[in-house]
Amino acid sequence: MKVLIVGNLPLDTTQITGGVQSVIINLLEGFIENKIKVYVFSLNSELIKRERIEYSENIVIDYFPFGKIKSTKIENLFHGRKLLKKYIDEIKPDIIHFQGNGSNLLLAIGLRKDNLVVTPHAILREEYKHQATFRAKINHRLVIFIEKILLPNFNNYIFISNYAKEYFLSEYKKIRKKNYTIIFNPISEKFFKTNIKKVYSDKFIYTGALIKRKGLHILIEALKEVKLKFNDFHLDLVGDFLDQKYKQKIMDFVKKYNLIGNITFHGWQSQENVFNLLQNNDCFILPSFQETLPVSVAEAMAMGKIVISSRVGGISEMIDHEENGFLFESGNSSQLADIILGLKNKVLNKIAINAAEKARNNFESRNVVNKTIKFYQKIIL
């Protein structure tokens, strides 16, 4: 079997900046132990000519340059489609697996559908509600339109959570008659190699884009309440701001609430640095307003971290409240503060061990890849 994964990766695969990119890299890790030949097709606006990375003996990543127009949607629709068709003729894959449900779907126009698989990661209509700028809203509207036209035309779907499955089957009734399954997002084996020691709750970390949808302002407001009771805590923020107005709002809050000494802004970091920062913290906090099945939560669970997350999307399929983590209602900063205060000075090893065990059973990359291969085999038989 030969598999082609269609998705965007950076030239330096250690510099991952998004959930879909993490999923692709983690899938590749799981594929390494298989004899299946895997190719990755990725467009890159910085390239002048095609570049290839021999990721492993059975995995190749091929990067292709944009054409004259440096617009992702236009490139995907015209130049990118031509490149992909030629690439398919060159490698002759048995399965073509599209990762993501945005403008990437434009690359699928004109391809035969029987061996195409798509994994839609985002719930675009929900994400639209949290776009901060007019330009972002217009762009999101266009991506939603692309999804509406193209996503139901696939024959095979992998949903990353039951929440995602129910959403897409409700939104696009045509998909109900197609071939689909649920397979959780994979995470790297390295996250499972951490020894769980005594786990407390005064060192916190958040990783991801610093955007309104992720609810960073809710976390800052919660920490304001926490600081009224005790000051001996620290938060590492890993990620960059994508909107300057939102950045200014957050920085104003940090100064106003006298949290400058309690928070470190790290910006985007390599996977290795993120891993090290996670190791050095006790609790992972995700105050998001919308998630499907976040890789960051799965990684934190695998490392035995205490996850405190908003109860949104597929997160309730990952976290069992007070058993392997903690959930609060999205947007409720007081509830988040109460959870943080309630954990003060408590040893949380049992919850950490439960989190690591659930992560191993559900998100380990080799298991996820084995399930994915079985789904592929049903398609090509």
Short mmCIF file of N, CA, C and O in Angstrom, two decimals, residues 54-126:
data_model
loop_
_atom_site.label_atom_id
_atom_site.label_comp_id
_atom_site.label_asym_id
_atom_site.label_seq_id
_atom_site.Cartn_x
_atom_site.Cartn_y
_atom_site.Cartn_z
N GLU A 54 13.79 13.11 2.98
CA GLU A 54 13.66 11.68 3.27
C GLU A 54 13.46 11.55 4.78
O GLU A 54 14.41 11.47 5.55
N TYR A 55 12.20 11.55 5.18
CA TYR A 55 11.87 11.58 6.60
C TYR A 55 12.27 10.29 7.30
O TYR A 55 12.71 10.29 8.45
N SER A 56 12.12 9.17 6.61
CA SER A 56 12.56 7.86 7.08
C SER A 56 12.68 6.95 5.87
O SER A 56 12.48 7.39 4.73
N GLU A 57 12.99 5.68 6.07
CA GLU A 57 13.16 4.77 4.95
C GLU A 57 11.89 4.62 4.13
O GLU A 57 11.94 4.37 2.93
N ASN A 58 10.74 4.77 4.79
CA ASN A 58 9.47 4.58 4.08
C ASN A 58 8.62 5.84 3.97
O ASN A 58 7.48 5.79 3.52
N ILE A 59 9.19 6.99 4.37
CA ILE A 59 8.40 8.23 4.36
C ILE A 59 9.17 9.34 3.64
O ILE A 59 10.34 9.59 3.94
N VAL A 60 8.47 10.00 2.72
CA VAL A 60 9.04 11.11 1.96
C VAL A 60 8.12 12.32 2.07
O VAL A 60 6.90 12.18 1.95
N ILE A 61 8.71 13.49 2.33
CA ILE A 61 7.95 14.74 2.30
C ILE A 61 8.42 15.54 1.10
O ILE A 61 9.61 15.87 0.99
N ASP A 62 7.51 15.85 0.19
CA ASP A 62 7.83 16.64 -0.99
C ASP A 62 7.16 18.01 -0.88
O ASP A 62 5.94 18.10 -0.72
N TYR A 63 7.99 19.05 -0.94
CA TYR A 63 7.51 20.42 -0.87
C TYR A 63 7.50 21.02 -2.27
O TYR A 63 8.48 20.89 -3.02
N PHE A 64 6.43 21.71 -2.61
CA PHE A 64 6.29 22.31 -3.93
C PHE A 64 6.10 23.82 -3.78
O PHE A 64 5.41 24.29 -2.87
N PRO A 65 6.69 24.60 -4.69
CA PRO A 65 6.57 26.06 -4.60
C PRO A 65 5.22 26.55 -5.11
O PRO A 65 4.57 25.89 -5.91
N PHE A 66 4.83 27.71 -4.62
CA PHE A 66 3.67 28.40 -5.16
C PHE A 66 4.00 28.86 -6.58
O PHE A 66 5.15 28.90 -7.00
N GLY A 67 2.96 29.26 -7.31
CA GLY A 67 3.15 29.87 -8.61
C GLY A 67 3.39 31.37 -8.45
O GLY A 67 3.96 31.82 -7.45
N LYS A 68 2.93 32.14 -9.39
CA LYS A 68 3.17 33.59 -9.38
C LYS A 68 2.33 34.31 -8.33
O LYS A 68 2.74 35.35 -7.81
N ILE A 69 1.16 33.77 -8.03
CA ILE A 69 0.25 34.44 -7.10
C ILE A 69 0.42 33.83 -5.71
O ILE A 69 0.20 32.64 -5.52
N LYS A 70 0.81 34.65 -4.74
CA LYS A 70 1.08 34.15 -3.40
C LYS A 70 -0.19 34.16 -2.53
O LYS A 70 -0.23 34.68 -1.42
N SER A 71 -1.24 33.57 -3.06
CA SER A 71 -2.51 33.44 -2.34
C SER A 71 -2.80 31.95 -2.20
O SER A 71 -2.88 31.23 -3.21
N THR A 72 -2.98 31.48 -0.98
CA THR A 72 -3.17 30.05 -0.75
C THR A 72 -4.38 29.51 -1.50
O THR A 72 -4.30 28.46 -2.15
N LYS A 73 -5.49 30.22 -1.44
CA LYS A 73 -6.71 29.71 -2.08
C LYS A 73 -6.57 29.67 -3.60
O LYS A 73 -6.95 28.68 -4.24
N ILE A 74 -6.03 30.73 -4.18
CA ILE A 74 -5.86 30.76 -5.64
C ILE A 74 -4.84 29.71 -6.07
O ILE A 74 -5.02 29.03 -7.08
N GLU A 75 -3.77 29.57 -5.31
CA GLU A 75 -2.75 28.58 -5.63
C GLU A 75 -3.31 27.16 -5.56
O GLU A 75 -3.04 26.32 -6.42
N ASN A 76 -4.08 26.89 -4.52
CA ASN A 76 -4.69 25.56 -4.39
C ASN A 76 -5.64 25.26 -5.55
O ASN A 76 -5.68 24.14 -6.06
N LEU A 77 -6.39 26.26 -5.94
CA LEU A 77 -7.41 26.07 -6.98
C LEU A 77 -6.80 25.85 -8.36
O LEU A 77 -7.33 25.07 -9.16
N PHE A 78 -5.69 26.48 -8.65
CA PHE A 78 -5.12 26.40 -9.99
C PHE A 78 -3.75 25.70 -10.00
O PHE A 78 -3.66 24.52 -10.31
N HIS A 79 -2.69 26.42 -9.66
CA HIS A 79 -1.34 25.89 -9.75
C HIS A 79 -1.15 24.64 -8.87
O HIS A 79 -0.58 23.63 -9.31
N GLY A 80 -1.64 24.69 -7.65
CA GLY A 80 -1.48 23.58 -6.72
C GLY A 80 -2.18 22.32 -7.20
O GLY A 80 -1.65 21.21 -7.05
N ARG A 81 -3.36 22.46 -7.78
CA ARG A 81 -4.09 21.29 -8.29
C ARG A 81 -3.32 20.60 -9.40
O ARG A 81 -3.27 19.37 -9.47
N LYS A 82 -2.73 21.40 -10.26
CA LYS A 82 -1.94 20.81 -11.36
C LYS A 82 -0.73 20.06 -10.82
O LYS A 82 -0.41 18.96 -11.28
N LEU A 83 -0.06 20.67 -9.83
CA LEU A 83 1.09 20.01 -9.23
C LEU A 83 0.69 18.69 -8.55
O LEU A 83 1.40 17.68 -8.67
N LEU A 84 -0.44 18.72 -7.85
CA LEU A 84 -0.88 17.53 -7.15
C LEU A 84 -1.23 16.41 -8.13
O LEU A 84 -0.88 15.24 -7.91
N LYS A 85 -1.91 16.75 -9.21
CA LYS A 85 -2.27 15.73 -10.20
C LYS A 85 -1.02 15.09 -10.82
O LYS A 85 -0.96 13.87 -11.00
N LYS A 86 -0.03 15.91 -11.13
CA LYS A 86 1.21 15.37 -11.67
C LYS A 86 1.92 14.48 -10.64
O LYS A 86 2.48 13.44 -11.00
N TYR A 87 1.87 14.91 -9.39
CA TYR A 87 2.50 14.15 -8.32
C TYR A 87 1.81 12.79 -8.14
O TYR A 87 2.46 11.76 -7.95
N ILE A 88 0.49 12.79 -8.22
CA ILE A 88 -0.27 11.55 -8.11
C ILE A 88 0.09 10.61 -9.26
O ILE A 88 0.27 9.39 -9.06
N ASP A 89 0.20 11.14 -10.46
CA ASP A 89 0.61 10.32 -11.61
C ASP A 89 2.01 9.75 -11.42
O ASP A 89 2.32 8.66 -11.88
N GLU A 90 2.85 10.53 -10.72
CA GLU A 90 4.23 10.11 -10.50
C GLU A 90 4.35 8.98 -9.48
O GLU A 90 5.05 7.99 -9.71
N ILE A 91 3.65 9.10 -8.35
CA ILE A 91 3.84 8.13 -7.26
C ILE A 91 2.77 7.04 -7.24
O ILE A 91 2.96 6.00 -6.62
N LYS A 92 1.62 7.31 -7.87
CA LYS A 92 0.53 6.34 -7.97
C LYS A 92 0.12 5.77 -6.61
O LYS A 92 0.23 4.56 -6.35
N PRO A 93 -0.42 6.62 -5.73
CA PRO A 93 -0.81 6.15 -4.39
C PRO A 93 -2.10 5.34 -4.42
O PRO A 93 -2.96 5.54 -5.28
N ASP A 94 -2.23 4.46 -3.45
CA ASP A 94 -3.48 3.70 -3.29
C ASP A 94 -4.52 4.51 -2.52
O ASP A 94 -5.71 4.38 -2.74
N ILE A 95 -4.03 5.33 -1.59
CA ILE A 95 -4.89 6.17 -0.75
C ILE A 95 -4.37 7.60 -0.80
O ILE A 95 -3.15 7.83 -0.70
N ILE A 96 -5.28 8.55 -0.93
CA ILE A 96 -4.93 9.97 -0.84
C ILE A 96 -5.69 10.56 0.34
O ILE A 96 -6.93 10.60 0.32
N HIS A 97 -4.98 10.97 1.35
CA HIS A 97 -5.58 11.40 2.61
C HIS A 97 -5.39 12.90 2.81
O HIS A 97 -4.28 13.37 3.03
N PHE A 98 -6.48 13.64 2.74
CA PHE A 98 -6.46 15.09 2.96
C PHE A 98 -6.62 15.38 4.45
O PHE A 98 -7.56 14.90 5.10
N GLN A 99 -5.69 16.16 4.99
CA GLN A 99 -5.74 16.57 6.39
C GLN A 99 -6.23 18.01 6.47
O GLN A 99 -5.56 18.93 6.04
N GLY A 100 -7.42 18.19 7.02
CA GLY A 100 -7.98 19.54 7.16
C GLY A 100 -9.17 19.76 6.25
O GLY A 100 -9.32 19.09 5.22
N ASN A 101 -10.00 20.72 6.61
CA ASN A 101 -11.22 20.98 5.85
C ASN A 101 -11.34 22.45 5.43
O ASN A 101 -12.43 22.97 5.25
N GLY A 102 -10.19 23.11 5.25
CA GLY A 102 -10.21 24.50 4.79
C GLY A 102 -9.95 24.58 3.30
O GLY A 102 -10.43 23.76 2.51
N SER A 103 -9.15 25.56 2.90
CA SER A 103 -8.86 25.77 1.48
C SER A 103 -8.07 24.63 0.88
O SER A 103 -7.97 24.50 -0.34
N ASN A 104 -7.50 23.76 1.73
CA ASN A 104 -6.80 22.57 1.26
C ASN A 104 -7.71 21.69 0.39
O ASN A 104 -7.24 20.97 -0.49
N LEU A 105 -9.03 21.77 0.63
CA LEU A 105 -9.98 20.94 -0.12
C LEU A 105 -10.01 21.31 -1.60
O LEU A 105 -10.41 20.48 -2.43
N LEU A 106 -9.59 22.52 -1.93
CA LEU A 106 -9.59 22.94 -3.33
C LEU A 106 -8.67 22.06 -4.17
O LEU A 106 -8.88 21.89 -5.38
N LEU A 107 -7.65 21.49 -3.54
CA LEU A 107 -6.72 20.62 -4.25
C LEU A 107 -7.38 19.33 -4.72
O LEU A 107 -6.87 18.65 -5.62
N ALA A 108 -8.52 18.98 -4.13
CA ALA A 108 -9.18 17.71 -4.45
C ALA A 108 -10.09 17.80 -5.67
O ALA A 108 -10.55 16.77 -6.17
N ILE A 109 -10.34 19.01 -6.16
CA ILE A 109 -11.24 19.17 -7.30
C ILE A 109 -10.67 18.43 -8.51
O ILE A 109 -9.51 18.58 -8.86
N GLY A 110 -11.51 17.60 -9.10
CA GLY A 110 -11.10 16.88 -10.30
C GLY A 110 -10.49 15.51 -10.05
O GLY A 110 -10.26 14.75 -10.99
N LEU A 111 -10.21 15.17 -8.78
CA LEU A 111 -9.65 13.86 -8.48
C LEU A 111 -10.77 12.82 -8.34
O LEU A 111 -11.88 13.14 -7.90
N ARG A 112 -10.48 11.58 -8.71
CA ARG A 112 -11.47 10.53 -8.52
C ARG A 112 -11.66 10.32 -7.02
O ARG A 112 -10.71 10.38 -6.24
N LYS A 113 -12.89 10.05 -6.61
CA LYS A 113 -13.23 10.11 -5.19
C LYS A 113 -13.11 8.78 -4.45
O LYS A 113 -13.11 8.76 -3.22
N ASP A 114 -13.01 7.64 -5.16
CA ASP A 114 -13.10 6.37 -4.47
C ASP A 114 -11.97 6.12 -3.48
O ASP A 114 -12.17 5.44 -2.47
N ASN A 115 -10.77 6.64 -3.73
CA ASN A 115 -9.65 6.40 -2.82
C ASN A 115 -9.26 7.64 -2.03
O ASN A 115 -8.18 7.70 -1.43
N LEU A 116 -10.13 8.66 -2.01
CA LEU A 116 -9.85 9.87 -1.23
C LEU A 116 -10.39 9.73 0.19
O LEU A 116 -11.51 9.26 0.40
N VAL A 117 -9.59 10.16 1.16
CA VAL A 117 -9.99 10.20 2.56
C VAL A 117 -9.79 11.63 3.05
O VAL A 117 -8.81 12.28 2.68
N VAL A 118 -10.69 12.10 3.89
CA VAL A 118 -10.51 13.44 4.46
C VAL A 118 -10.70 13.37 5.97
O VAL A 118 -11.59 12.67 6.46
N THR A 119 -9.84 14.07 6.68
CA THR A 119 -9.99 14.25 8.13
C THR A 119 -10.27 15.73 8.38
O THR A 119 -9.35 16.55 8.33
N PRO A 120 -11.54 16.11 8.60
CA PRO A 120 -11.84 17.51 8.92
C PRO A 120 -11.53 17.80 10.39
O PRO A 120 -12.04 17.12 11.27
N HIS A 121 -10.69 18.77 10.63
CA HIS A 121 -10.24 19.05 12.00
C HIS A 121 -11.01 20.19 12.66
O HIS A 121 -11.19 20.17 13.88
N ALA A 122 -11.43 21.16 11.89
CA ALA A 122 -12.02 22.37 12.48
C ALA A 122 -13.54 22.38 12.33
O ALA A 122 -14.09 21.88 11.35
N ILE A 123 -14.21 22.96 13.31
CA ILE A 123 -15.64 23.24 13.21
C ILE A 123 -15.73 24.71 12.82
O ILE A 123 -15.78 25.61 13.66
N LEU A 124 -15.70 24.96 11.53
CA LEU A 124 -15.49 26.32 11.02
C LEU A 124 -16.60 27.28 11.42
O LEU A 124 -16.34 28.46 11.70
N ARG A 125 -17.84 26.81 11.44
CA ARG A 125 -18.95 27.71 11.80
C ARG A 125 -18.84 28.20 13.24
O ARG A 125 -19.21 29.33 13.56
N GLU A 126 -18.33 27.34 14.11
CA GLU A 126 -18.14 27.76 15.50
C GLU A 126 -16.94 28.69 15.63
O GLU A 126 -16.97 29.67 16.37
#
